[in-house]
PDB file of C-alpha atoms in Angstrom:
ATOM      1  CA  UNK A   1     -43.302  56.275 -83.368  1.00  0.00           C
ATOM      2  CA  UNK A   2     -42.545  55.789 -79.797  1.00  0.00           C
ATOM      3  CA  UNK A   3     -43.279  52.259 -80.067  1.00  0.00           C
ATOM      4  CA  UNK A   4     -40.046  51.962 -82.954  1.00  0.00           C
ATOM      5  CA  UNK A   5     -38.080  53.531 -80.368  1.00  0.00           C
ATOM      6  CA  UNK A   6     -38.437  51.402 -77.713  1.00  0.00           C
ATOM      7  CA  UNK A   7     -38.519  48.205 -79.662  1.00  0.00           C
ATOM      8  CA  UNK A   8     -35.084  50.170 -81.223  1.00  0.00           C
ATOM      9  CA  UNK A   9     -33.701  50.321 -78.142  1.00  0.00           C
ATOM     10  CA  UNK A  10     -34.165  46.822 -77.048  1.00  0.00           C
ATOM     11  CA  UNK A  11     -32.796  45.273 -79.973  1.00  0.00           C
ATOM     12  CA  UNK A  12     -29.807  47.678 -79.777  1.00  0.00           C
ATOM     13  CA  UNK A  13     -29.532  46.626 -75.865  1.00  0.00           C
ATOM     14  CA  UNK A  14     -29.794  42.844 -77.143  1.00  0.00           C
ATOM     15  CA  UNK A  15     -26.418  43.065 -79.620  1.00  0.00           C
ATOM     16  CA  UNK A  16     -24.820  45.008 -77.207  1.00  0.00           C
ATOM     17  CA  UNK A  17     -25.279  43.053 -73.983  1.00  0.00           C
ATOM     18  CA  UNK A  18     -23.744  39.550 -75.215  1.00  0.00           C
ATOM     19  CA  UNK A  19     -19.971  42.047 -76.257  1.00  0.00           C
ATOM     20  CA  UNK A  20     -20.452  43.493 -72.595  1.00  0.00           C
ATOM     21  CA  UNK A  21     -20.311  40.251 -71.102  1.00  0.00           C
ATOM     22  CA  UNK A  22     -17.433  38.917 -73.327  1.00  0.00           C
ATOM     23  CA  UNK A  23     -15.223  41.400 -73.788  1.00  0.00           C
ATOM     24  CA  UNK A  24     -13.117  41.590 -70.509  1.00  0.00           C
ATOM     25  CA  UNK A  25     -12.752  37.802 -70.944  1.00  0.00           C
ATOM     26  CA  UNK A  26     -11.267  38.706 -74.008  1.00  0.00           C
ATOM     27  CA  UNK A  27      -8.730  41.259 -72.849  1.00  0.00           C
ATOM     28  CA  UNK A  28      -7.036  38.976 -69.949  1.00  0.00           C
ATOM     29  CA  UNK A  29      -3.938  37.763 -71.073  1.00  0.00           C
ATOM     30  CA  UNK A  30      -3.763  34.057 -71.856  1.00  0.00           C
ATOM     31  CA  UNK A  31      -2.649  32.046 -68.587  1.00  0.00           C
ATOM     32  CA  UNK A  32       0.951  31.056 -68.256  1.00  0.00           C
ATOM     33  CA  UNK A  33       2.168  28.071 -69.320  1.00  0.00           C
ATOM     34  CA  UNK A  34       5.099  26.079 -68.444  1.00  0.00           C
ATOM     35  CA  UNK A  35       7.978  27.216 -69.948  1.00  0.00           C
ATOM     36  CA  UNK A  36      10.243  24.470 -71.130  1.00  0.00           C
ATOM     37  CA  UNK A  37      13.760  25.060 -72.100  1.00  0.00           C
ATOM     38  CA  UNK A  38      14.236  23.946 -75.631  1.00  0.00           C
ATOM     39  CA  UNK A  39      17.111  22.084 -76.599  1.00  0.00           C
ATOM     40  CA  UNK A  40      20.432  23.726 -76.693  1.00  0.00           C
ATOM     41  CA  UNK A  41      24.223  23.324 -77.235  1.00  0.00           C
ATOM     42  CA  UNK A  42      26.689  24.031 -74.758  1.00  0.00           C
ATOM     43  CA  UNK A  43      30.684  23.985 -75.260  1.00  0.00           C
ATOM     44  CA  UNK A  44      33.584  24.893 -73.221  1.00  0.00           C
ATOM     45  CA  UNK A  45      37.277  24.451 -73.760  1.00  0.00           C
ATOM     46  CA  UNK A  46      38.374  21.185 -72.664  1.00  0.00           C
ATOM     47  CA  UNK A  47      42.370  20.982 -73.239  1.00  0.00           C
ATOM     48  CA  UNK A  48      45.114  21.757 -75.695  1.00  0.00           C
ATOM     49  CA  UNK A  49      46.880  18.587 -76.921  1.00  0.00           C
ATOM     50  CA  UNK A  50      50.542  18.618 -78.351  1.00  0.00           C
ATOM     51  CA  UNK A  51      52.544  16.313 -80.158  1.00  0.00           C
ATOM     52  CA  UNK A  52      56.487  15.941 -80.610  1.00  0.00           C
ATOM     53  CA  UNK A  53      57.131  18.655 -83.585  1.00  0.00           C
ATOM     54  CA  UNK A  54      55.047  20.762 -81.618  1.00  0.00           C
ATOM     55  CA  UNK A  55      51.477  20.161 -83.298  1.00  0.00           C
ATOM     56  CA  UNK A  56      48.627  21.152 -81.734  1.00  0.00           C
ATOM     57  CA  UNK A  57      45.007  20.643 -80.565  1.00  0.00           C
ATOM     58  CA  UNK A  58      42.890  22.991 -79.189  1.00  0.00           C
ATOM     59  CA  UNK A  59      40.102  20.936 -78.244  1.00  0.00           C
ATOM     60  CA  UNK A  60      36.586  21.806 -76.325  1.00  0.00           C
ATOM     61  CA  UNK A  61      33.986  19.078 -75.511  1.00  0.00           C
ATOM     62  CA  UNK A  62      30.200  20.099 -76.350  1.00  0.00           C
ATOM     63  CA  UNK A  63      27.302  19.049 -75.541  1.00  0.00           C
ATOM     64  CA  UNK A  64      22.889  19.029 -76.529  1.00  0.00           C
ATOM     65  CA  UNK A  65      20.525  18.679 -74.169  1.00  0.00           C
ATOM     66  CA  UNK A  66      17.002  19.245 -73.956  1.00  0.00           C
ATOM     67  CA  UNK A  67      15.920  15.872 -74.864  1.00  0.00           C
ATOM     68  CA  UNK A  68      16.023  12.403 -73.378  1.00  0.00           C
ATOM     69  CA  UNK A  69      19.333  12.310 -74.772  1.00  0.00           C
ATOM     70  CA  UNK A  70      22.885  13.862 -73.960  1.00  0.00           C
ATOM     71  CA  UNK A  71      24.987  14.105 -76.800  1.00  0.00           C
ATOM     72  CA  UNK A  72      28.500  14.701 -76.392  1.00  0.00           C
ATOM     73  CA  UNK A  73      31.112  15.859 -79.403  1.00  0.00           C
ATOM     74  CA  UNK A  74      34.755  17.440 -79.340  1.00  0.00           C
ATOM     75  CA  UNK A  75      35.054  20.337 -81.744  1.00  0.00           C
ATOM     76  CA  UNK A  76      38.976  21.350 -82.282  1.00  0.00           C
ATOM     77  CA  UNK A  77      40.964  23.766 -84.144  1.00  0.00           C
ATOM     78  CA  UNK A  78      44.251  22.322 -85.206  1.00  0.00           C
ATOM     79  CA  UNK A  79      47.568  23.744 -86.416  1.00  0.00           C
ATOM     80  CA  UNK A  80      51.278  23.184 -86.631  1.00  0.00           C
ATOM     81  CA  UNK A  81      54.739  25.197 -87.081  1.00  0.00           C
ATOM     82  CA  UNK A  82      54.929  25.194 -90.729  1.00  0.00           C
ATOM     83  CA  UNK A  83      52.120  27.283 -91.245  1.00  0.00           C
ATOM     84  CA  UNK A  84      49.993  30.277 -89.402  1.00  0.00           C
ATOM     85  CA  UNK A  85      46.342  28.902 -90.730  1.00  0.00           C
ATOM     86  CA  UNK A  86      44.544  27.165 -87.864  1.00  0.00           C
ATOM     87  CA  UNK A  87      42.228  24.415 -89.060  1.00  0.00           C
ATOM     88  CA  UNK A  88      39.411  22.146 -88.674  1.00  0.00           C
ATOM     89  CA  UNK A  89      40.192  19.201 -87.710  1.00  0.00           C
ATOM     90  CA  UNK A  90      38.226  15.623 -87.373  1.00  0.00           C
ATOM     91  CA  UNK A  91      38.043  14.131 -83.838  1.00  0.00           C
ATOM     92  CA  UNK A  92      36.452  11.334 -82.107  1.00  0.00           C
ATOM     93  CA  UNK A  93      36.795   8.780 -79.038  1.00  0.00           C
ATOM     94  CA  UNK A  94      34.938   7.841 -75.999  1.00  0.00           C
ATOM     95  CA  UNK A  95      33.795  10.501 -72.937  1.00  0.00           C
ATOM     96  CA  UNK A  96      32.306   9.876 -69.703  1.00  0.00           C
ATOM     97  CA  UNK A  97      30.598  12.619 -67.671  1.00  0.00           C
ATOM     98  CA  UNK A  98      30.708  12.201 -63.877  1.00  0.00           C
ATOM     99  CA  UNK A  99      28.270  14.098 -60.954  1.00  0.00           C
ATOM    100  CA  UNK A 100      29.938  13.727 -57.674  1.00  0.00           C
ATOM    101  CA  UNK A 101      32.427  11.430 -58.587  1.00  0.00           C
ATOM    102  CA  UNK A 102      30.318   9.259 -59.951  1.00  0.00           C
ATOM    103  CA  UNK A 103      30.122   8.057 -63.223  1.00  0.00           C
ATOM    104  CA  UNK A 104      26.463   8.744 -64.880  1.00  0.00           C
ATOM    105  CA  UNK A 105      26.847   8.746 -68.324  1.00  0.00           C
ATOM    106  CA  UNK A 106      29.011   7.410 -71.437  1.00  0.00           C
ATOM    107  CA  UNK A 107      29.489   7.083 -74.989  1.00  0.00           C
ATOM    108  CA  UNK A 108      31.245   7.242 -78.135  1.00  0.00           C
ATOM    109  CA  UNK A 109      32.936  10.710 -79.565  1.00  0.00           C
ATOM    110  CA  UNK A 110      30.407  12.112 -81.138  1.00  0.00           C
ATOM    111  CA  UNK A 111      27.818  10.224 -79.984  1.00  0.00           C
ATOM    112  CA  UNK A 112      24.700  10.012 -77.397  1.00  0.00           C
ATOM    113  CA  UNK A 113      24.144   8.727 -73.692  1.00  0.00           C
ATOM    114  CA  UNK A 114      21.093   8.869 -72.192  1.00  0.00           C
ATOM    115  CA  UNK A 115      20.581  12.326 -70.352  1.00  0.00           C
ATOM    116  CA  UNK A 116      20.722  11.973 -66.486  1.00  0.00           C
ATOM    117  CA  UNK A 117      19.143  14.986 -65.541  1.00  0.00           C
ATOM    118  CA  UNK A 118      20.269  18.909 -64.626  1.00  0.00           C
ATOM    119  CA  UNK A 119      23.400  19.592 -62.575  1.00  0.00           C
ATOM    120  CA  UNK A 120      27.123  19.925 -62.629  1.00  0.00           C
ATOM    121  CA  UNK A 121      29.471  17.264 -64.767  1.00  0.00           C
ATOM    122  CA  UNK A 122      32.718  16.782 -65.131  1.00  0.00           C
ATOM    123  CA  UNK A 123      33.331  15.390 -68.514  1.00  0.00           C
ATOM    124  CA  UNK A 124      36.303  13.432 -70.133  1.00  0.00           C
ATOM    125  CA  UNK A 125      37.233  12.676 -73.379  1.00  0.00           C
ATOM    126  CA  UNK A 126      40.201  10.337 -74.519  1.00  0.00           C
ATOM    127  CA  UNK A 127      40.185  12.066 -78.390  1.00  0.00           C
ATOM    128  CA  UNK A 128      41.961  11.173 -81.478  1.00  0.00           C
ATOM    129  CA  UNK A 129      42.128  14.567 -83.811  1.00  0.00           C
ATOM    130  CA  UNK A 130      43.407  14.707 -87.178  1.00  0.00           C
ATOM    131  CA  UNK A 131      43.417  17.542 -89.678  1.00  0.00           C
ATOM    132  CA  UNK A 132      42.541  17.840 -93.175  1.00  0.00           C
ATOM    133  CA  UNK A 133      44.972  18.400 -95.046  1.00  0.00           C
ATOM    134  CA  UNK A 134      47.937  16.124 -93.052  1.00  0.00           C
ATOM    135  CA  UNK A 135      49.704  17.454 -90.827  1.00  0.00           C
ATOM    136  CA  UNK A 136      48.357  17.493 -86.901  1.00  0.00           C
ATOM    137  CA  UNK A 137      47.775  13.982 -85.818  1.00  0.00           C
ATOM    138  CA  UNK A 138      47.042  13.970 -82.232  1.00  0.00           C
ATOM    139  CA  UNK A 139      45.556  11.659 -79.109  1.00  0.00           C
ATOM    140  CA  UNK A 140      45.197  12.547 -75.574  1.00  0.00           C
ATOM    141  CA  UNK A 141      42.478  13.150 -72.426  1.00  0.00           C
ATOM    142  CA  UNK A 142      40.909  16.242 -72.300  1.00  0.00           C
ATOM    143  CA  UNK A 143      38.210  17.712 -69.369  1.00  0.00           C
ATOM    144  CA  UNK A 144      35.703  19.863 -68.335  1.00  0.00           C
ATOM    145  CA  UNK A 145      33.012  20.817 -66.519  1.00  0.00           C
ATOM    146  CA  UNK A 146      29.490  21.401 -68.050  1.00  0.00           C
ATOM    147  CA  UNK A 147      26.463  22.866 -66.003  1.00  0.00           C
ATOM    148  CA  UNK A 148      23.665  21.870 -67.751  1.00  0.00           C
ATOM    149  CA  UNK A 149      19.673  22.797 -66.923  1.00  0.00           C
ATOM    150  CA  UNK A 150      17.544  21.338 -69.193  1.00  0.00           C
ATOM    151  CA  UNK A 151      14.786  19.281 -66.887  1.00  0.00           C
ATOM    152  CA  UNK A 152      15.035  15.118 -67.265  1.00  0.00           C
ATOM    153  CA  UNK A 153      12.127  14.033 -70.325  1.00  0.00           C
ATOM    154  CA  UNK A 154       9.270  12.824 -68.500  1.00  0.00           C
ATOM    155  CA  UNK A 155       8.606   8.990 -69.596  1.00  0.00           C
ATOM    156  CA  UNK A 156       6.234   8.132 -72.263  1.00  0.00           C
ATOM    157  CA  UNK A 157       3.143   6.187 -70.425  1.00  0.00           C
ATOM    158  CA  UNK A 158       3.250   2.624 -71.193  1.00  0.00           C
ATOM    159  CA  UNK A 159       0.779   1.177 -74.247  1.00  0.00           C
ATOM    160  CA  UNK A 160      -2.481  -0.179 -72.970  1.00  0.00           C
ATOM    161  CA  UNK A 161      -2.711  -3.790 -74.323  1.00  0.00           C
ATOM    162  CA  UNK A 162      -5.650  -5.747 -73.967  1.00  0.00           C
ATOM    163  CA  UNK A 163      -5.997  -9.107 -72.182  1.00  0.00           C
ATOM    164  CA  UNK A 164      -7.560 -12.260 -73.793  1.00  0.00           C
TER     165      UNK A 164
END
């Protein structure tokens, strides 16, 4: 009987042993990983545009980053006199953003430039805004300044091609 014991025991020491060993690997918390910033929207107001029978624009210049692209639109609310309801209204155009006075990206309204990186821009818009139904038809130069933080895309590596 005292020999079932001890060959009891060892097999009982053998399962056990192996969850002994990998069990605190099991509780650590996975190791940290680099946290990229996923792509995101960011708008601020821009400018309010006016015309002669006092029309108006209220127009803010947006922008998506998080890619290798910068994409820039104007979203406005329109309205005029004859009426209280504020409305949607269709824009587009041509912006430029500028870091340091200088001129690093451009493009149509809406449309993409490539993304030069995180900082502070300054970005202009000459927009054209109309509203459905007729009513607010609008063009002007609005501006703002975007801060934007998503880190530059690293570059695809190059294809390997073989030589002859």
């Amino acid at each position: 009987m005292r020999r079932r014991l001890a060959t009891l025991r060892t097999l009982m020491g053998a399962a056990v042993l192996p969850l002994a060993l990998v069990t605190p690997a099991w509780s650590r918390p996975d190791p940290p990983r680099a946290v990229q910033e996923a792509p995101a929207t960011l708008c601020a107001p821009a400018g309010v545009l006016r015309g002669a029978g006092h029309q108006w624009a209220s127009v803010s210049l947006c922008t998506g980053v998080g890619t290798p692209v910068m994409a820039v639109f104007a979203a406005a609310l329109c309205g005029y006199p004859a009426t209280k309801v504020r409305y949607a209204c269709r824009t587009w155009g041509t912006w430029t953003a500028a870091r340091d006075g200088t001129t690093v990206a451009s493009g149509t309204l809406p449309g993409p430039g490539e993304y030069p990186g995180p900082g502070t821009y300054e970005v202009s818009a000459e927009v054209r805004v109309r509203s459905a139904p007729p009513g607010v038809d609008l063009n002007g130069t609005v501006h703002t300044t975007l801060t934007l933080t998503a880190p530059t895309a690293a570059t695809p590596p190059a294809p390997h091609t073989r030589m002859p």
